[in-house]
Coordinates of N, CA and C in Angstrom, one line a residue:
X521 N 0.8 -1.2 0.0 CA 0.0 0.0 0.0 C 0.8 1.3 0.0
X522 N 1.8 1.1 0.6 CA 3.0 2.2 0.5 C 3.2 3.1 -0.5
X523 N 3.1 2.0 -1.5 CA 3.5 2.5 -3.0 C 2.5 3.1 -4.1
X524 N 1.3 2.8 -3.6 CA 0.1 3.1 -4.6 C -0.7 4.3 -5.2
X525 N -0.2 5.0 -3.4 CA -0.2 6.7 -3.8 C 0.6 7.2 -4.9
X526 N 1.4 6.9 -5.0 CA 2.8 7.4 -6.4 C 2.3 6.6 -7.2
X527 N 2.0 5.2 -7.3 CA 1.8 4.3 -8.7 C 0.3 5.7 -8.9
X528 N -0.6 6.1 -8.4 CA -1.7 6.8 -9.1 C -1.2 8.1 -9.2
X529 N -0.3 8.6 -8.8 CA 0.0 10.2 -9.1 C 0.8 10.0 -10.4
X530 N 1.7 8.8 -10.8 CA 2.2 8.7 -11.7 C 1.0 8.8 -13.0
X531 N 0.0 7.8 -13.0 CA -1.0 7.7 -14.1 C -1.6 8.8 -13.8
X532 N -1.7 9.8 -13.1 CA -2.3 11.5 -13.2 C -1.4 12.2 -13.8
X533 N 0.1 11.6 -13.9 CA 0.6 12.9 -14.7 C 0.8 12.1 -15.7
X534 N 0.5 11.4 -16.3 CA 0.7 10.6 -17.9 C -0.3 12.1 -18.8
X535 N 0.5 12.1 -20.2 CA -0.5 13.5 -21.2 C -2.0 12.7 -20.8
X536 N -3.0 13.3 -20.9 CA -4.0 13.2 -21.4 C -4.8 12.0 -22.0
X537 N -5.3 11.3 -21.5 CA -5.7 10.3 -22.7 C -7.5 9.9 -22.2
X538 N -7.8 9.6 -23.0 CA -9.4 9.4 -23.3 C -9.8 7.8 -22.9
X539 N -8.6 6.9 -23.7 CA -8.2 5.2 -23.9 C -9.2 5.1 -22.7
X540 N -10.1 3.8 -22.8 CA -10.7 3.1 -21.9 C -10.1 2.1 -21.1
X541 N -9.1 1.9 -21.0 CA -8.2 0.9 -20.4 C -7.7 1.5 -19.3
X542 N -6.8 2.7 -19.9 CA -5.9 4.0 -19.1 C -7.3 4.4 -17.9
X543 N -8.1 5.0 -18.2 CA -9.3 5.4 -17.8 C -10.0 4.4 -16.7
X544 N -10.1 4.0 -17.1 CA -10.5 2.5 -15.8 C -9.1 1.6 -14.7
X545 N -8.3 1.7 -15.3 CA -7.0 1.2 -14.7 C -7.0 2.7 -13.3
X546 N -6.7 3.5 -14.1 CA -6.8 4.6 -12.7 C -7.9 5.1 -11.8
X547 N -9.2 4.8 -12.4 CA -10.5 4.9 -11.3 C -10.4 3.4 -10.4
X548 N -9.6 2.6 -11.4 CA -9.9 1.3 -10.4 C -8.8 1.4 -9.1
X549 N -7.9 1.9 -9.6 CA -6.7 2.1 -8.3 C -6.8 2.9 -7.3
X550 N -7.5 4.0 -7.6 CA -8.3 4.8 -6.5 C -9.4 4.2 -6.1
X551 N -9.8 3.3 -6.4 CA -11.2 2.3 -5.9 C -10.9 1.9 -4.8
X552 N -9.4 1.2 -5.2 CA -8.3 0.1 -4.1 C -8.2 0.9 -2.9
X553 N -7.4 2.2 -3.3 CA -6.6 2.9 -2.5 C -7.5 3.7 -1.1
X554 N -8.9 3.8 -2.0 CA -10.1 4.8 -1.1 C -10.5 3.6 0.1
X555 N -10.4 2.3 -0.2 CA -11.2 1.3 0.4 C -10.0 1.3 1.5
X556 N -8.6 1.0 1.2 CA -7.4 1.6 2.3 C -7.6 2.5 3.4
X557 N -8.1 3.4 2.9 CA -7.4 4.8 3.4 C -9.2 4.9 4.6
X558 N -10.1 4.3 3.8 CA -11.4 4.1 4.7 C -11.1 2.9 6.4
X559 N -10.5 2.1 6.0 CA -10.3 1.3 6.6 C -8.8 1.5 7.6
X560 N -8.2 2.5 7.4 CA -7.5 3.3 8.4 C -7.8 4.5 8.8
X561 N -9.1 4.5 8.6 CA -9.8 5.9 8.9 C -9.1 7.3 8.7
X562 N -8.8 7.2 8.1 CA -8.2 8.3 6.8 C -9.0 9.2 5.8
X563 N -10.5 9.6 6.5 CA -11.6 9.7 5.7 C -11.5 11.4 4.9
X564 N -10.7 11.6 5.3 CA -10.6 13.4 4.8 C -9.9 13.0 3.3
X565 N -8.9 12.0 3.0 CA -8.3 11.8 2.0 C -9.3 11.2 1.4
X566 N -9.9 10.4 1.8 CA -11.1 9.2 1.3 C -11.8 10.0 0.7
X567 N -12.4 10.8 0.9 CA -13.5 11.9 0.6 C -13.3 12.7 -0.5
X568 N -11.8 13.2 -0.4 CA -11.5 13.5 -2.0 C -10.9 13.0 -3.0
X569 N -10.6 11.5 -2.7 CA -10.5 11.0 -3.5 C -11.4 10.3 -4.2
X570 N -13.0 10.3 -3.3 CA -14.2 9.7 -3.9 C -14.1 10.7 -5.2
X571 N -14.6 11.9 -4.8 CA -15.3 12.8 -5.3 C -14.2 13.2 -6.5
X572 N -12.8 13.1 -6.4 CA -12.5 13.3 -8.1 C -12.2 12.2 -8.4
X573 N -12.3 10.8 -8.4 CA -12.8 9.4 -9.4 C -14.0 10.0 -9.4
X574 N -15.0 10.0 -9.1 CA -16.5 10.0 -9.1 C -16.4 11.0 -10.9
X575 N -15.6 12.4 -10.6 CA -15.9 13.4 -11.4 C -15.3 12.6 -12.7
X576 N -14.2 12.0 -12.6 CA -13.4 11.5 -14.1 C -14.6 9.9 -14.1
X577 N -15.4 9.4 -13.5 CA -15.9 8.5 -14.0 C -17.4 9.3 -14.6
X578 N -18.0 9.9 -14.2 CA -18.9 10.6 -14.5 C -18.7 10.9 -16.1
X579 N -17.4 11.4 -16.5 CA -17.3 11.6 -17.8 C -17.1 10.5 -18.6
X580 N -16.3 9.3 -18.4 CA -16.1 8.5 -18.8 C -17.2 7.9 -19.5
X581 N -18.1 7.5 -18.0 CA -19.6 7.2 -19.1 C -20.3 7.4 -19.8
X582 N -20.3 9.2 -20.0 CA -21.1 9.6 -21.0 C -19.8 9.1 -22.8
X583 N -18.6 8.6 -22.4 CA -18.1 8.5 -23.3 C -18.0 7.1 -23.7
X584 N -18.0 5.9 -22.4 CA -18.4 4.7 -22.7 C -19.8 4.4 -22.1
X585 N -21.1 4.8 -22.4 CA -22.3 4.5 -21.7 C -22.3 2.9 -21.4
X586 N -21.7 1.7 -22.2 CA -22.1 0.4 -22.6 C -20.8 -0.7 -21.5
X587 N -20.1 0.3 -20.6 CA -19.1 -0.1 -19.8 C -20.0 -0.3 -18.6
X588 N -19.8 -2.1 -18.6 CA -20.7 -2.8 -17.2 C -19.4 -2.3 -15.9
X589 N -17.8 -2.2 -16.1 CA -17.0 -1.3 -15.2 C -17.2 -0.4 -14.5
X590 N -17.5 0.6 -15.9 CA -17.6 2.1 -15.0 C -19.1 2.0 -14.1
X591 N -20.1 1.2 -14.3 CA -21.4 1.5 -13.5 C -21.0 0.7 -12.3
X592 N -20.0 -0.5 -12.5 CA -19.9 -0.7 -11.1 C -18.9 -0.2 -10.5
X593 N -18.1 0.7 -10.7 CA -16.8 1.6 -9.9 C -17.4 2.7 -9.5
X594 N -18.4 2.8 -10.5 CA -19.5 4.1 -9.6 C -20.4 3.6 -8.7
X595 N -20.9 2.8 -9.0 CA -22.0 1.9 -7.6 C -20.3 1.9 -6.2
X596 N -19.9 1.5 -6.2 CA -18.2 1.0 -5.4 C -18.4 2.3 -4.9
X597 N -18.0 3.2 -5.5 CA -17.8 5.3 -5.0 C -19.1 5.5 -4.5
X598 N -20.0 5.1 -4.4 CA -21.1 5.8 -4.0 C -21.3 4.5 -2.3
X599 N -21.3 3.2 -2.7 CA -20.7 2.4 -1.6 C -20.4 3.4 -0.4
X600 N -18.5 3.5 -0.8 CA -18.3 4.7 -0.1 C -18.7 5.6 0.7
X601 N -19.6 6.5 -0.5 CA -19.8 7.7 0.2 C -20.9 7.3 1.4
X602 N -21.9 6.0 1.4 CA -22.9 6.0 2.4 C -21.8 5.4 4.0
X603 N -20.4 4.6 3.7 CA -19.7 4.7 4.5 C -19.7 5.9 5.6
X604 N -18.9 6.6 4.7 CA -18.4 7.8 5.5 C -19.9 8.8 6.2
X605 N -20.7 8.9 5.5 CA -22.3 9.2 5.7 C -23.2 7.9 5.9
X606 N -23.2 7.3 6.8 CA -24.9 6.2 6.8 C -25.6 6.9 7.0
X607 N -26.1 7.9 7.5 CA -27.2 8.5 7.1 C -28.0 8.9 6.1
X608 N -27.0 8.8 5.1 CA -27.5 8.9 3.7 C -27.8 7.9 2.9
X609 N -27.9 7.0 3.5 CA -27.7 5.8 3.1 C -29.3 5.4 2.2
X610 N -30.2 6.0 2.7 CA -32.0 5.9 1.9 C -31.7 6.4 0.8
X611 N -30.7 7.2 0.9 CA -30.8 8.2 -0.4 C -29.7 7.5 -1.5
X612 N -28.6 7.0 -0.8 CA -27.3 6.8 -1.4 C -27.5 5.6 -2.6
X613 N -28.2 4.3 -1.3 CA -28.1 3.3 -1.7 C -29.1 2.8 -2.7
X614 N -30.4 3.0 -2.9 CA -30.9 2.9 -4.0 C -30.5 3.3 -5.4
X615 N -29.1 4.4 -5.7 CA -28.3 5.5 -6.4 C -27.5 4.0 -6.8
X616 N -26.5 3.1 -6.0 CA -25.8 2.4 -5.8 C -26.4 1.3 -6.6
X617 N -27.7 0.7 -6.1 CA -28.0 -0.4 -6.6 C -28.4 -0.6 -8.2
X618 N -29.1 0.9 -8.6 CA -29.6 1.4 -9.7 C -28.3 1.1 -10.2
X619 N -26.8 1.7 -10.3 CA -25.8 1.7 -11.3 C -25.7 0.0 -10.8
X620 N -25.5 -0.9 -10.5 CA -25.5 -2.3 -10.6 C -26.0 -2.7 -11.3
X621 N -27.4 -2.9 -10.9 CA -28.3 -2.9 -12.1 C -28.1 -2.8 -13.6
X622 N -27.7 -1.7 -13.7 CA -27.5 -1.5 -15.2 C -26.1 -2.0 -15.7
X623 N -25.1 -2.2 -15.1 CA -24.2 -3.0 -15.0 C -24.1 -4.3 -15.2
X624 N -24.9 -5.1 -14.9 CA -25.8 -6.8 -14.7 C -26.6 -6.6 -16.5
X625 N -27.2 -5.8 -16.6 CA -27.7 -5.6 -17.9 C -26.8 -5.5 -18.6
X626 N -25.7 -4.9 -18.9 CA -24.5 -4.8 -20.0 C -24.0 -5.9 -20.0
X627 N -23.6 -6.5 -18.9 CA -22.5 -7.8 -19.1 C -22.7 -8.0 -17.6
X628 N -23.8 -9.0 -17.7 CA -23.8 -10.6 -16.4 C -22.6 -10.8 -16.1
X629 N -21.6 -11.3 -17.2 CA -20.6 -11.6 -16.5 C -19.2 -11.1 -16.2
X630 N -19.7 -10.1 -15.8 CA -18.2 -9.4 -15.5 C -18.2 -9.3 -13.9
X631 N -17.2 -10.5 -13.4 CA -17.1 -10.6 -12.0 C -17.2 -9.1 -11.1
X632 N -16.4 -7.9 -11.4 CA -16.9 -6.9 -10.8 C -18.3 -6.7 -9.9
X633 N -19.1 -7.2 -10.9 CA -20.7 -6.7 -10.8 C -21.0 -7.2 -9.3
X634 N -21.1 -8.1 -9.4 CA -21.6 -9.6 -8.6 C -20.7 -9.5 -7.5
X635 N -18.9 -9.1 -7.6 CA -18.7 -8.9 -6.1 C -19.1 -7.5 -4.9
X636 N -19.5 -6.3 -6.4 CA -20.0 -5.1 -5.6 C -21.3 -5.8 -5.1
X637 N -22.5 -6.7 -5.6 CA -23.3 -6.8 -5.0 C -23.2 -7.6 -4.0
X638 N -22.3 -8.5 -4.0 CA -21.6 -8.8 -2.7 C -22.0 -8.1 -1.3
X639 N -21.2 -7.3 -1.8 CA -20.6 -5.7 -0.9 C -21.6 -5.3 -0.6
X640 N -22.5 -4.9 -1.5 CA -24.1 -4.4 -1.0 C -24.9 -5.3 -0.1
X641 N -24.7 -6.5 -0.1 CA -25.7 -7.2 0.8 C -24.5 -7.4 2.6
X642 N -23.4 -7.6 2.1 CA -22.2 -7.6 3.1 C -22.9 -6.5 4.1
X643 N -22.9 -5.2 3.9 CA -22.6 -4.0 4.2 C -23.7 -3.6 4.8
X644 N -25.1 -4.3 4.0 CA -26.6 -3.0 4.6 C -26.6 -4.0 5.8
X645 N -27.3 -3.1 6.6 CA -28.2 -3.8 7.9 C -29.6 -4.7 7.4
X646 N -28.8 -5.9 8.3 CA -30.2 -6.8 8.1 C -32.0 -6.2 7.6
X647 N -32.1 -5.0 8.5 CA -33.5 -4.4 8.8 C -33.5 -3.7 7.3
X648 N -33.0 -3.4 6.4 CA -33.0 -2.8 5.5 C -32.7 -3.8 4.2
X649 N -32.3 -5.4 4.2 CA -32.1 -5.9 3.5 C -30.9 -6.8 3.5
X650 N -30.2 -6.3 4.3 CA -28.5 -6.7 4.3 C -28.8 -8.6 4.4
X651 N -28.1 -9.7 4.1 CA -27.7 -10.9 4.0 C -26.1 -11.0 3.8
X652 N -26.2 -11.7 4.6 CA -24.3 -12.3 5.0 C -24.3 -13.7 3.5
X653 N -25.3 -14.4 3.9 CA -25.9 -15.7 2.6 C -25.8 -15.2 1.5
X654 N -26.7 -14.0 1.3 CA -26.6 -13.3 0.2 C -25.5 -13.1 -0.3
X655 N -24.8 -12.6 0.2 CA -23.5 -11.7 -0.2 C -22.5 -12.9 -0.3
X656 N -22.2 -13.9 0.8 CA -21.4 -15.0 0.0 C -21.8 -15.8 -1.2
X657 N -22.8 -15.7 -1.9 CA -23.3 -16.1 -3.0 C -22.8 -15.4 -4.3
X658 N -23.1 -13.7 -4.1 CA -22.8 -12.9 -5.0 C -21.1 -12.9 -5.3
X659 N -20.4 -13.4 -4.0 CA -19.0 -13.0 -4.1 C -18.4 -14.6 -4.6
X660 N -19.2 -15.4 -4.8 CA -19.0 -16.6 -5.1 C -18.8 -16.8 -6.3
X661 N -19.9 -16.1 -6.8 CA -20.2 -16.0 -8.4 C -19.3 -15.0 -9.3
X662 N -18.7 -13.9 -8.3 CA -17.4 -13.4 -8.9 C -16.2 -13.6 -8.6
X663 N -15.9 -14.8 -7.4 CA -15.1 -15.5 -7.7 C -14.7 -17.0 -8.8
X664 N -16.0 -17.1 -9.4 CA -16.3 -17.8 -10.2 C -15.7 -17.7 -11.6
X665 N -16.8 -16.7 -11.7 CA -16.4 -15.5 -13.1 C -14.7 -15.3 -13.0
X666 N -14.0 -14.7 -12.1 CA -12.8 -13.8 -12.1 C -11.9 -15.4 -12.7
X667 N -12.2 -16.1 -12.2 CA -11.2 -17.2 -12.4 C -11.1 -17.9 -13.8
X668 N -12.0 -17.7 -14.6 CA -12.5 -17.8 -15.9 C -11.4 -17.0 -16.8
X669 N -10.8 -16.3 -15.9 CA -10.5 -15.1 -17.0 C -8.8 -15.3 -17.0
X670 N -8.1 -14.9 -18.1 CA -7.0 -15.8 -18.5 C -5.8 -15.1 -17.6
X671 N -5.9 -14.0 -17.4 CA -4.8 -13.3 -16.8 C -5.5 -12.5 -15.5
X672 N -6.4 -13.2 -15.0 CA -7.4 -12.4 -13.8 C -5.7 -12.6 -12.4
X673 N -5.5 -13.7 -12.6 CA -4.0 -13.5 -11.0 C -3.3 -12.2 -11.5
X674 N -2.9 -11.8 -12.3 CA -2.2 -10.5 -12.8 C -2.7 -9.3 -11.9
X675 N -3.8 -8.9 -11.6 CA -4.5 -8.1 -11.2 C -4.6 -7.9 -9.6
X676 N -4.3 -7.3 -9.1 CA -4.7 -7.2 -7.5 C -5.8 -7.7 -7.2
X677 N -7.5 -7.1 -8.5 CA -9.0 -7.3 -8.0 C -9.2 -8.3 -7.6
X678 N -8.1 -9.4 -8.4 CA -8.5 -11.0 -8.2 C -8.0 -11.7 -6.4
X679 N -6.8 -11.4 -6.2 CA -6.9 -11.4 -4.7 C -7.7 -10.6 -3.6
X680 N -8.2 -9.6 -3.9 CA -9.0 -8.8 -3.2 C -10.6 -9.3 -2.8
X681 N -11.0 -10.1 -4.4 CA -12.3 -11.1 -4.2 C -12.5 -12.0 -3.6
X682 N -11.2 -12.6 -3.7 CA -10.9 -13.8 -3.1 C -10.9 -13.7 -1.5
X683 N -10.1 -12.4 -1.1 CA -9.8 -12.1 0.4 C -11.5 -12.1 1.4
X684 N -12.3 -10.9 0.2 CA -13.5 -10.7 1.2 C -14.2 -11.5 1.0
X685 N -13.9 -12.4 -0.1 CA -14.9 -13.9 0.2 C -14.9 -15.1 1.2
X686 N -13.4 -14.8 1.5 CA -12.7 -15.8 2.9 C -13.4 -15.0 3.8
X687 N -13.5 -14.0 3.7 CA -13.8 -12.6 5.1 C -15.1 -12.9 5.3
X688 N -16.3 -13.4 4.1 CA -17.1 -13.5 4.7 C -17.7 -14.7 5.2
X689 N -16.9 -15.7 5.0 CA -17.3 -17.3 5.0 C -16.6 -17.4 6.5
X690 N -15.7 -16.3 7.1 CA -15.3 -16.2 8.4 C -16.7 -16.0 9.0
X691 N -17.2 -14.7 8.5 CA -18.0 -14.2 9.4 C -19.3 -15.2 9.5
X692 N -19.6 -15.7 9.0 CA -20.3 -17.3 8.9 C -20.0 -18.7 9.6
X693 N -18.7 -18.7 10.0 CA -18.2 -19.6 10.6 C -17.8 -20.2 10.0
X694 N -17.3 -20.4 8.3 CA -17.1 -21.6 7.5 C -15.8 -21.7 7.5
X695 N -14.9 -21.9 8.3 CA -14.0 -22.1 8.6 C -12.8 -22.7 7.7
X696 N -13.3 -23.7 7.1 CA -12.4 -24.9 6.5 C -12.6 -24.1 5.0
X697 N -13.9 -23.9 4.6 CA -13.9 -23.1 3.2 C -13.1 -21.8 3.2
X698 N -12.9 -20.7 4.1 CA -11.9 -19.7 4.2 C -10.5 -20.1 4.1
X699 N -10.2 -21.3 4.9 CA -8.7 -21.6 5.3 C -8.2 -22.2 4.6
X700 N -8.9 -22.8 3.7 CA -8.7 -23.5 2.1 C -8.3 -22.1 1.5
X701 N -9.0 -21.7 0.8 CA -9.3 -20.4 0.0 C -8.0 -18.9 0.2
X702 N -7.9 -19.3 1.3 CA -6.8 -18.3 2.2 C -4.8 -19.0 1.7
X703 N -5.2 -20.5 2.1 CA -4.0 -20.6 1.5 C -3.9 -20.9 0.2
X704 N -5.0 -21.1 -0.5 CA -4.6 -20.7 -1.8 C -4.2 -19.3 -2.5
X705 N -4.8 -18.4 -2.0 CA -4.1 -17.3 -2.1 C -3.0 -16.7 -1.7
X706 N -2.6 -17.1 -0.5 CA -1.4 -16.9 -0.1 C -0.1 -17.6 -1.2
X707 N -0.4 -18.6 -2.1 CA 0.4 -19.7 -2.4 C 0.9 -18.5 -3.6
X708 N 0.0 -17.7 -4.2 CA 0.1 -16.6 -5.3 C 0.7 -15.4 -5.0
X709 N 0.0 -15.1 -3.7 CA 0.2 -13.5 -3.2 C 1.1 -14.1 -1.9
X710 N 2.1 -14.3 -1.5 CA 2.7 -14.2 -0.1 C 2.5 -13.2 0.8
X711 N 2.9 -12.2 0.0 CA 3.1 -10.7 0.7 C 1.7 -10.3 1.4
X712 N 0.6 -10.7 0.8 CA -1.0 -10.2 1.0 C -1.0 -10.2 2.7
X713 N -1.0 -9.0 3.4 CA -0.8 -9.0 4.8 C -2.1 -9.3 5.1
X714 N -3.1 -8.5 4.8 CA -4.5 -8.8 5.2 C -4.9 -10.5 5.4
X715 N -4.6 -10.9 4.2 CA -4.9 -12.6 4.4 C -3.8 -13.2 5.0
X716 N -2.6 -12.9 5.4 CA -1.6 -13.7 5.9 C -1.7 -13.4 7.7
X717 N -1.8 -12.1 7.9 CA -1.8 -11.8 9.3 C -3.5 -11.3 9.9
X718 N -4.6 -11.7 9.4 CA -5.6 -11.1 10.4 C -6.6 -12.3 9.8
X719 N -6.2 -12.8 8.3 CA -7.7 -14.0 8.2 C -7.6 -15.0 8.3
X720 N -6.5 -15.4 7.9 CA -5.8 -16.9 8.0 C -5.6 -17.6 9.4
X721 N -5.2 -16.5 10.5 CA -5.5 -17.1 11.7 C -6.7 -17.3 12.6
X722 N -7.4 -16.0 11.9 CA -9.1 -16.5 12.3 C -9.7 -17.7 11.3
X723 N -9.2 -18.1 10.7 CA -9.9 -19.4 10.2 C -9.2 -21.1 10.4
X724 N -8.3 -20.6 11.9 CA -8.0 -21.9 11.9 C -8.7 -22.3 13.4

């Protein structure tokens, strides 16, 4: 994580480019980096780094409208924002589910989708809808999907699915399915602290 702030200041000072690859590579890294900096309660940086992804993804889609990505990196930023605000959450999260939504309509299978809805069921309160079941289902199916894909281990996203799927089969009690799962990713990622030092020992 050390490094990530510079790996994204780097791709901010690259000229200009429009490219949908370039364009999504760098909302997706500030996706990474916001979910960090939330999670060490770092929320003043969090907050603006929502809000300019949010602004460069905003344009993006009126340039790729048919990107099942960008609706779920905006559902993910908006995620977020009911983080740092739950109170806004009546308002936020129906905003959130709507970009999913239309995301699942472009392309079912683009594991992204299916782990943010994950995330959505992970995240709400029971009383409002939230399922732990639910959510290891959704994160199941984009661990499913992600694995399908020929160079998905290249990518951080793919350990990251993998992690909050162990994370939630913890919070379940499924013990032996996490601790499986855990050292198979460790066998890839060694370094991965999150799963080497905080999940891996809760799942033995």
């Amino acid at each position: 994580m050390d490094n990530w702030p510079s790996l994204i200041d780097q791709l901010e000072r690259q000229p200009g480019s429009d490219d949908f690859n370039f364009i999504f590579t760098l909302c997706q890294a500030q996706y990474g980096y916001i979910g960090y900096l939330l999670s060490e309660k770092k929320k003043k940086e969090a907050k603006q780094r929502i809000e300019k992804t949010m602004t460069i993804l905003d344009q993006a889609i009126i340039q790729y409208p048919d990107s099942a990505k960008l609706y779920t990196l905006k559902a993910a930023l908006i995620g977020y924002q009911i983080g740092l605000k739950p109170w806004k959450a009546p308002w936020l999260g129906p905003q959130s589910q709507e970009n999913i939504e239309l995301a699942k309509k472009l392309d079912p299978k683009e594991p992204s989708v299916w782990f943010e809805e994950g995330n959505s069921y992970f995240f709400r309160p029971t009383i409002f809808g939230g399922s732990r079941e639910t959510a290891i289902r959704n994160y199941e199916k984009a661990w499913k999907l992600i694995n399908a894909e020929p160079d998905a281990k290249k990518n951080w996203f793919y350990y990251y699915v993998g992690a909050w799927l162990s994370n939630a089969y913890l919070e379940e009690n499924r013990k032996k399915e996490a601790n499986n799962l855990l050292k198979e990713l460790l066998t890839e990622a060694p370094d991965f602290k999150w799963v080497s030092e905080e999940l891996l020992p809760r799942s033995k």
